[in-house]
Tab-separated table of C-alpha atoms in Angstrom:
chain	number	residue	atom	x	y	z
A	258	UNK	CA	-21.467	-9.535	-9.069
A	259	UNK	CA	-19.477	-12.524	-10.353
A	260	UNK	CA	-17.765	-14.146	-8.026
A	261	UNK	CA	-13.788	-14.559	-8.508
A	262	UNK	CA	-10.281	-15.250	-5.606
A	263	UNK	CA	-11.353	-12.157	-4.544
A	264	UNK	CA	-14.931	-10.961	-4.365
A	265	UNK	CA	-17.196	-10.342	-1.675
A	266	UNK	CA	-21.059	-9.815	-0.756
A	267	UNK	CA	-22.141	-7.939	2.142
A	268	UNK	CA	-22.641	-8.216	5.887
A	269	UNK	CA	-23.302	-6.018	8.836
A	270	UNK	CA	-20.874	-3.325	9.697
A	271	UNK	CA	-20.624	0.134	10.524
A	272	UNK	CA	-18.403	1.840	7.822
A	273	UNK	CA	-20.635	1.011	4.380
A	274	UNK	CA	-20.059	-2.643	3.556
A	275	UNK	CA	-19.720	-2.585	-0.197
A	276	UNK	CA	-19.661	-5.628	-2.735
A	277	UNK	CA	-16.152	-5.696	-4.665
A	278	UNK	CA	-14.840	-7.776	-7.496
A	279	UNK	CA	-10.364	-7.883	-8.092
A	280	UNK	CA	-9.895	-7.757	-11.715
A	281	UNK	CA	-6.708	-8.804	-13.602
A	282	UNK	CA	-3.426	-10.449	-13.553
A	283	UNK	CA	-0.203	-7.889	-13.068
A	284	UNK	CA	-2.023	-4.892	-13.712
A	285	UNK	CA	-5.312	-5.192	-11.609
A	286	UNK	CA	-8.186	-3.206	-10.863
A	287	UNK	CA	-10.908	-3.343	-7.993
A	288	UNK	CA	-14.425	-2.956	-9.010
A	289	UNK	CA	-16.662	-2.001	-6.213
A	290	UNK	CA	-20.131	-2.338	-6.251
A	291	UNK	CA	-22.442	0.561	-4.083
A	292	UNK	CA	-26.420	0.651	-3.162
A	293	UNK	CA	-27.764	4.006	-3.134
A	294	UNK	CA	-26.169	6.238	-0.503
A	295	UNK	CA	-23.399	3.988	-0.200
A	296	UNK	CA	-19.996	6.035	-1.116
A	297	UNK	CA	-16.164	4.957	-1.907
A	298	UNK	CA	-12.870	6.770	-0.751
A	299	UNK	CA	-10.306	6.918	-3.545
A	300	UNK	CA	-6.548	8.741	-4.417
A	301	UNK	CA	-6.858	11.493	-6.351
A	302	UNK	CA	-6.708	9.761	-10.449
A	303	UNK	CA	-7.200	6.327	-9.257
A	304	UNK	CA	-10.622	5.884	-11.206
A	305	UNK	CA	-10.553	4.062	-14.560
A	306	UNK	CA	-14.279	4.246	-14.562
A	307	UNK	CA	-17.867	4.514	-12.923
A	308	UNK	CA	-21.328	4.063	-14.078
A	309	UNK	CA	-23.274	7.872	-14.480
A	310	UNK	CA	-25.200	7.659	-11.276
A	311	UNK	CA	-22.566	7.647	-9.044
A	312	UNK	CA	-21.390	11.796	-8.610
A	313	UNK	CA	-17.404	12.576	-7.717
A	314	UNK	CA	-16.808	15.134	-5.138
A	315	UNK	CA	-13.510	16.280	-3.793
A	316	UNK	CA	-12.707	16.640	-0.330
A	317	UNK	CA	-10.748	18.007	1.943
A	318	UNK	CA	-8.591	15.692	4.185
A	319	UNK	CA	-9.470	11.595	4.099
A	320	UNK	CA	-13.068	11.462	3.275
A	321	UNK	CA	-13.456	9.230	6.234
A	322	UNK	CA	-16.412	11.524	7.712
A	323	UNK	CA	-17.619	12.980	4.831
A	324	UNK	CA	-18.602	16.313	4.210
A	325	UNK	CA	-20.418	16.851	7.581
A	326	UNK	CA	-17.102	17.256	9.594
A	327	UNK	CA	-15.662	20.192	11.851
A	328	UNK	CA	-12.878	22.015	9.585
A	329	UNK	CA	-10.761	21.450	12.438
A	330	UNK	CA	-11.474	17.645	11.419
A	331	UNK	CA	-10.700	18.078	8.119
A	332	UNK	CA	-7.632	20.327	8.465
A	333	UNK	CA	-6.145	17.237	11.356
A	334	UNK	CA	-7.051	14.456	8.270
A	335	UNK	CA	-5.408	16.996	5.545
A	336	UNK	CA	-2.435	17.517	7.276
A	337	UNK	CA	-1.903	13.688	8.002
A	338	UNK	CA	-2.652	12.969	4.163
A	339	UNK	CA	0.454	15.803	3.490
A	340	UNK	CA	2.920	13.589	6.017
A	341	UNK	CA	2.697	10.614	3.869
A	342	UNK	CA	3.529	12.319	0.936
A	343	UNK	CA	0.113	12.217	-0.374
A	344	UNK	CA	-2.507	14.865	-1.733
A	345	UNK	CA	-4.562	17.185	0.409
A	346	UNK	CA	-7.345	16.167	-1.483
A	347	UNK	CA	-9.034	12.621	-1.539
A	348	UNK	CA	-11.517	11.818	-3.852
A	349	UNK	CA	-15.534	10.676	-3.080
A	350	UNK	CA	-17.877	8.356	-5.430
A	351	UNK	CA	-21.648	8.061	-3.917
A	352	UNK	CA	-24.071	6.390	-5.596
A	353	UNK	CA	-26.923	8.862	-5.892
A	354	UNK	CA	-29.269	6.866	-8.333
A	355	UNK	CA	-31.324	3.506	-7.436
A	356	UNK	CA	-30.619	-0.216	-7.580
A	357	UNK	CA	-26.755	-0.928	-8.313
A	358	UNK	CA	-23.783	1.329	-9.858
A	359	UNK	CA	-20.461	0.404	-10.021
A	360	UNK	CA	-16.781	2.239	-10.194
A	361	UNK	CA	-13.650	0.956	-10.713
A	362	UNK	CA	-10.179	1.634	-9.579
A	363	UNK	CA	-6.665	0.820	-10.898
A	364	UNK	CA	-3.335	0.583	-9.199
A	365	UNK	CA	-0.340	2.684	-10.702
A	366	UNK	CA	2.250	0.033	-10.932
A	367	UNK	CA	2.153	-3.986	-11.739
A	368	UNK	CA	1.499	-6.347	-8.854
A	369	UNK	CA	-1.292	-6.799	-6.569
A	370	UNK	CA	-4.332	-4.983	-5.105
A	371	UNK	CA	-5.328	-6.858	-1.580
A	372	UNK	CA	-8.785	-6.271	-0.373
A	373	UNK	CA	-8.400	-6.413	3.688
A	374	UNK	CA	-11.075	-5.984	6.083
A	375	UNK	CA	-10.122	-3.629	8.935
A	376	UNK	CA	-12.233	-5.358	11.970
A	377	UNK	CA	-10.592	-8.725	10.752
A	378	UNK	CA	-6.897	-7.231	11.455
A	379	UNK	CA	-7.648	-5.731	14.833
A	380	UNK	CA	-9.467	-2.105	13.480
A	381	UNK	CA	-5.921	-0.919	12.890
A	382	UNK	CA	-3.226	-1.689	9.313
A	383	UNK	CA	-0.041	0.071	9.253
A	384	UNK	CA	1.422	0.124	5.587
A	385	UNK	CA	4.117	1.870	3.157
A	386	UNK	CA	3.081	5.306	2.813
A	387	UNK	CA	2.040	4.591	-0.287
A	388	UNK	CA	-0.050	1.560	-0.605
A	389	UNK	CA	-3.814	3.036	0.103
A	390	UNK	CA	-5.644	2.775	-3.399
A	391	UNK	CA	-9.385	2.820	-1.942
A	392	UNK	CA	-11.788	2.205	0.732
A	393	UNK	CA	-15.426	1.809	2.063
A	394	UNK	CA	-16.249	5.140	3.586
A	395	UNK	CA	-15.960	5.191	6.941
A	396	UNK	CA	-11.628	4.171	6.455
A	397	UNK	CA	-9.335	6.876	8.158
A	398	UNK	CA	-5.881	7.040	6.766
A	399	UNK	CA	-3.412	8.451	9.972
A	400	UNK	CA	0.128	8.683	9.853
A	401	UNK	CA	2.113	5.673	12.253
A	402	UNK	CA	5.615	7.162	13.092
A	403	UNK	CA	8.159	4.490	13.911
A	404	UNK	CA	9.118	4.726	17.308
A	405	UNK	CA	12.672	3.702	17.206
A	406	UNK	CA	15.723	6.236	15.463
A	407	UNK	CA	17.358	3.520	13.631
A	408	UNK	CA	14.163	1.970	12.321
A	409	UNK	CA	13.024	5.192	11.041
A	410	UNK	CA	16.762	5.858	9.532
A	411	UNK	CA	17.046	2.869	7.735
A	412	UNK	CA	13.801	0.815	7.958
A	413	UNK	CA	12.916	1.499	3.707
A	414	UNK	CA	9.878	3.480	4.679
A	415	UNK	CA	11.624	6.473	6.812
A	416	UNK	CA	9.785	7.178	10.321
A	417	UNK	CA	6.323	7.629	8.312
A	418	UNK	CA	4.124	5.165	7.330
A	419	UNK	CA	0.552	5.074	6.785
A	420	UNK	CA	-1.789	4.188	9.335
A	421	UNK	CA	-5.210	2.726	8.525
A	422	UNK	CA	-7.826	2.768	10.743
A	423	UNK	CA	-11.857	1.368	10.737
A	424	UNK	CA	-13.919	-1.708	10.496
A	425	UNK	CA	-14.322	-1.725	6.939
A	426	UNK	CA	-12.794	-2.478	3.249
A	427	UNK	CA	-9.419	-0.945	2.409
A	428	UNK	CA	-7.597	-1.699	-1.042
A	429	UNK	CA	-3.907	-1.830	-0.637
A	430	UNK	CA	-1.641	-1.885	-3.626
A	431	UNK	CA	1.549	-3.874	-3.372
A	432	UNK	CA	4.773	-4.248	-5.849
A	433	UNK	CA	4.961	-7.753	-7.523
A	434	UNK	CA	3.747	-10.731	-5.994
A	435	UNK	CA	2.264	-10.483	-2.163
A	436	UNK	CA	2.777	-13.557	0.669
A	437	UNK	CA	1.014	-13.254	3.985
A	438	UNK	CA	2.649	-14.721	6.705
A	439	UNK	CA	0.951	-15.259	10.138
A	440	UNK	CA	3.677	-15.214	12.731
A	441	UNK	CA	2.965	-16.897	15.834
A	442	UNK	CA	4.009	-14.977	19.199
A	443	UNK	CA	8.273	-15.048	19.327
A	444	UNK	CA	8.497	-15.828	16.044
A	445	UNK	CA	10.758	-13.779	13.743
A	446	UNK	CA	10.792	-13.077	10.203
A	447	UNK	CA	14.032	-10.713	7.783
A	448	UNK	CA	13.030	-8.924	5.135
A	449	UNK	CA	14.511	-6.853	3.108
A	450	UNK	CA	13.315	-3.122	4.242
A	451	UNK	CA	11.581	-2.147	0.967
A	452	UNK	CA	9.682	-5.740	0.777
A	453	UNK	CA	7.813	-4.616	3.691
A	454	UNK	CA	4.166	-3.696	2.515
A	455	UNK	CA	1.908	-3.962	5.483
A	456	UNK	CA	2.058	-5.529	8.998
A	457	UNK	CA	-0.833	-5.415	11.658
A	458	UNK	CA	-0.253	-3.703	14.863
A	459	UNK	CA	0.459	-6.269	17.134
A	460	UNK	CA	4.045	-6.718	15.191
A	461	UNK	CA	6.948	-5.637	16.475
A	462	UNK	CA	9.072	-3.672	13.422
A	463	UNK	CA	12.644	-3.518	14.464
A	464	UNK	CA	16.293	-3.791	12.340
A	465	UNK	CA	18.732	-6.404	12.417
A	466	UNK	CA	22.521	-6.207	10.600
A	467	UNK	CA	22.477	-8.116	7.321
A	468	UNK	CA	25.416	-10.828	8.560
A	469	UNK	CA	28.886	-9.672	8.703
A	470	UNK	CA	30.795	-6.399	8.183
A	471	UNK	CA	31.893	-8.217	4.885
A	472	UNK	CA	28.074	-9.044	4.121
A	473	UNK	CA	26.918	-5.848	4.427
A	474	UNK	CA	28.993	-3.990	2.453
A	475	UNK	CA	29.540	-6.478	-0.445
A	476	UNK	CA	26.722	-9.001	-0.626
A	477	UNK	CA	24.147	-6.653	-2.748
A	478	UNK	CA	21.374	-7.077	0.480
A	479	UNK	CA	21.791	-3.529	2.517
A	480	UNK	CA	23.449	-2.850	5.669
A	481	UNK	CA	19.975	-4.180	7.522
A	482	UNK	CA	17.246	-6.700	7.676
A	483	UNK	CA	13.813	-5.897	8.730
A	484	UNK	CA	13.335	-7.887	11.603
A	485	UNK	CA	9.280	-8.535	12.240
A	486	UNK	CA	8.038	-10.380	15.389
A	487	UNK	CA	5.160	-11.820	16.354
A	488	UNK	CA	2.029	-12.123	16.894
A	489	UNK	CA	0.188	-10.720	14.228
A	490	UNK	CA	-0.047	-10.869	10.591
A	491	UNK	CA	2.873	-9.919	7.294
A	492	UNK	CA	2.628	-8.875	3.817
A	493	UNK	CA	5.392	-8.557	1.689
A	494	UNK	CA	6.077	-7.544	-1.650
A	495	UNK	CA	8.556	-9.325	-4.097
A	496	UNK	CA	9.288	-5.795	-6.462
A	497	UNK	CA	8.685	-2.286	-4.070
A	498	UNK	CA	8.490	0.956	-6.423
A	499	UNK	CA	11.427	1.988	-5.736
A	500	UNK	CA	13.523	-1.007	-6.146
A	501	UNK	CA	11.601	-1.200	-9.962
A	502	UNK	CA	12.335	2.673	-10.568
A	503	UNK	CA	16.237	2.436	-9.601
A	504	UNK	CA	16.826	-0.624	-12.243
A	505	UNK	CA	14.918	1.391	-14.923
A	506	UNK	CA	16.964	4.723	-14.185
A	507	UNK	CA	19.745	2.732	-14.277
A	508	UNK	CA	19.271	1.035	-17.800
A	509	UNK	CA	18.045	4.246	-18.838
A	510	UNK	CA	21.514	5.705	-17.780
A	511	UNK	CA	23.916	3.298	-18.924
A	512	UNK	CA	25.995	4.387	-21.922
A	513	UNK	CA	22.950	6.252	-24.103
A	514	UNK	CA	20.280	2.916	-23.880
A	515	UNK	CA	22.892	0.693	-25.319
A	516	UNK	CA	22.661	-2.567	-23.284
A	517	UNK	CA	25.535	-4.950	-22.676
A	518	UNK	CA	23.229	-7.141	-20.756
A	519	UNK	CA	21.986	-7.011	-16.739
A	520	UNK	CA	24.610	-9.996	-15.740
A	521	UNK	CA	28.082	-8.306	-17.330
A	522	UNK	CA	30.851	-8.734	-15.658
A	523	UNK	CA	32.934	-5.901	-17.100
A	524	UNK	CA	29.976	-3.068	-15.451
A	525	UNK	CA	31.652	0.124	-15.036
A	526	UNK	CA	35.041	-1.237	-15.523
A	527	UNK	CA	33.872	-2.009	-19.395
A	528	UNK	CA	32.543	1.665	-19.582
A	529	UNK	CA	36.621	3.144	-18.721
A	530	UNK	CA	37.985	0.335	-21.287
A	531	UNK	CA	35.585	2.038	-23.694
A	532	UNK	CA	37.075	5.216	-23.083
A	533	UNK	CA	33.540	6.351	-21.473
């Protein structure tokens, strides 16, 4: 496979250590490449495309052991899939033919796809609940439920995240533009709640207030800050899902699609002088 800023050729590991190529600009897709017997986890409609060797089976739960698990198993990984706000169902590509097949995967929205290797983040990622595009097999997705009442009130994400767990390749999809941060032990980083993609475990995820009273009711930020401590590692996203969706349903909303521009000052108040 080619090599590009983000491919990668194998070494030894437990989960299956496939070859992967990032394709793309805003609107990226992960090629992965499998040997026979090798298999890929995958969201239900996240394929764009695979080569005819490679079969598609759906299972119950997070694919993460297969088909050869107890039910109990796969009932405990369904019902942590259904937390998150994701399907029952994930989705499983094995490469049943010989020499190489490939299959590809797309995220949903524009921005990044990060490639991450569990065993090089401590076995453990804990991410927005809706950031898993695709893995090696051998990735469990768990649920991470923050531990603090205010953080899960107003931390962007609720009290669920997703938790990922292994030693092998997961493919995280992130909003906009993603910057890693390695912060040292003590050292502190605010972010704005939905900018939060992924953090490692060793982070401490807490709230701060946004400045004054004044600040956070008038200065367009929210009420909090995430407030993310180190040591460990920090991704964040410059344009979360949600933040994109509310400016589109907005637009779409204001006055039948007609568009006074994004930077009026007149807003509503131009709206009542209308007579709307």
């Amino acid at each position: 496979m080619p090599n590009s800023p983000w491919s990668h050729s194998r070494s030894a590991a437990i989960a299956d250590d496939v070859d992967f190529e990032i394709k793309g600009q805003e609107l990226q897709f992960v090629e992965i490449e499998l040997d026979p017997g090798e298999s890929a986890v995958a969201e239900a409609g996240a394929m764009v495309w695979k080569d005819a060797p490679i079969a598609m089976s759906t299972v119950f739960g997070d694919g993460s052991g297969g088909q050869g698990g107890g039910f109990m198993d796969k009932r405990l990984g369904a019902g942590k899939r259904l937390v998150t706000g994701e399907s029952l169902f994930t989705t499983v590509f094995t490469h049943e033919g010989r020499g190489k097949a490939r299959v590809a995967f797309a995220a949903p929205v524009p921005g990044a796809i990060l490639p991450i290797k569990l065993d090089d983040v401590g076995g453990r990622l804990i991410c927005q609940k809706d950031a898993f595009l695709c893995a090696a097999r051998g990735v469990s997705i768990g649920v991470h439920f923050q531990q603090k009442i205010m953080t899960g009130l107003f931390g962007g994400e609720g009290f669920i995240m997703q938790r990922l767990d292994g030693d092998g390749w997961v493919f995280v999809q992130m909003g906009g533009t993603v910057v890693e941060r390695e912060l040292a032990p003590g050292e502190e980083l605010h972010v704005d709640t939905g900018c939060v993609a992924a953090f490692t475990e060793s982070v401490d995820f807490d709230l701060v207030r946004a400045g004054s009273v004044k600040s956070m009711f008038f200065g367009g930020e929210g009420i909090f800050f995430a407030r993310l401590r180190g040591p460990g590692k920090v991704w964040i996203q410059s344009l979360p899902f949600s933040r994109l969706a509310g400016r589109m349903l907005a637009a779409a909303g204001s006055r039948g699609g007609q568009n006074r521009g994004e930077g009026s000052i007149l807003g509503s108040l131009g709206d009542l002088i209308d007579g709307d």
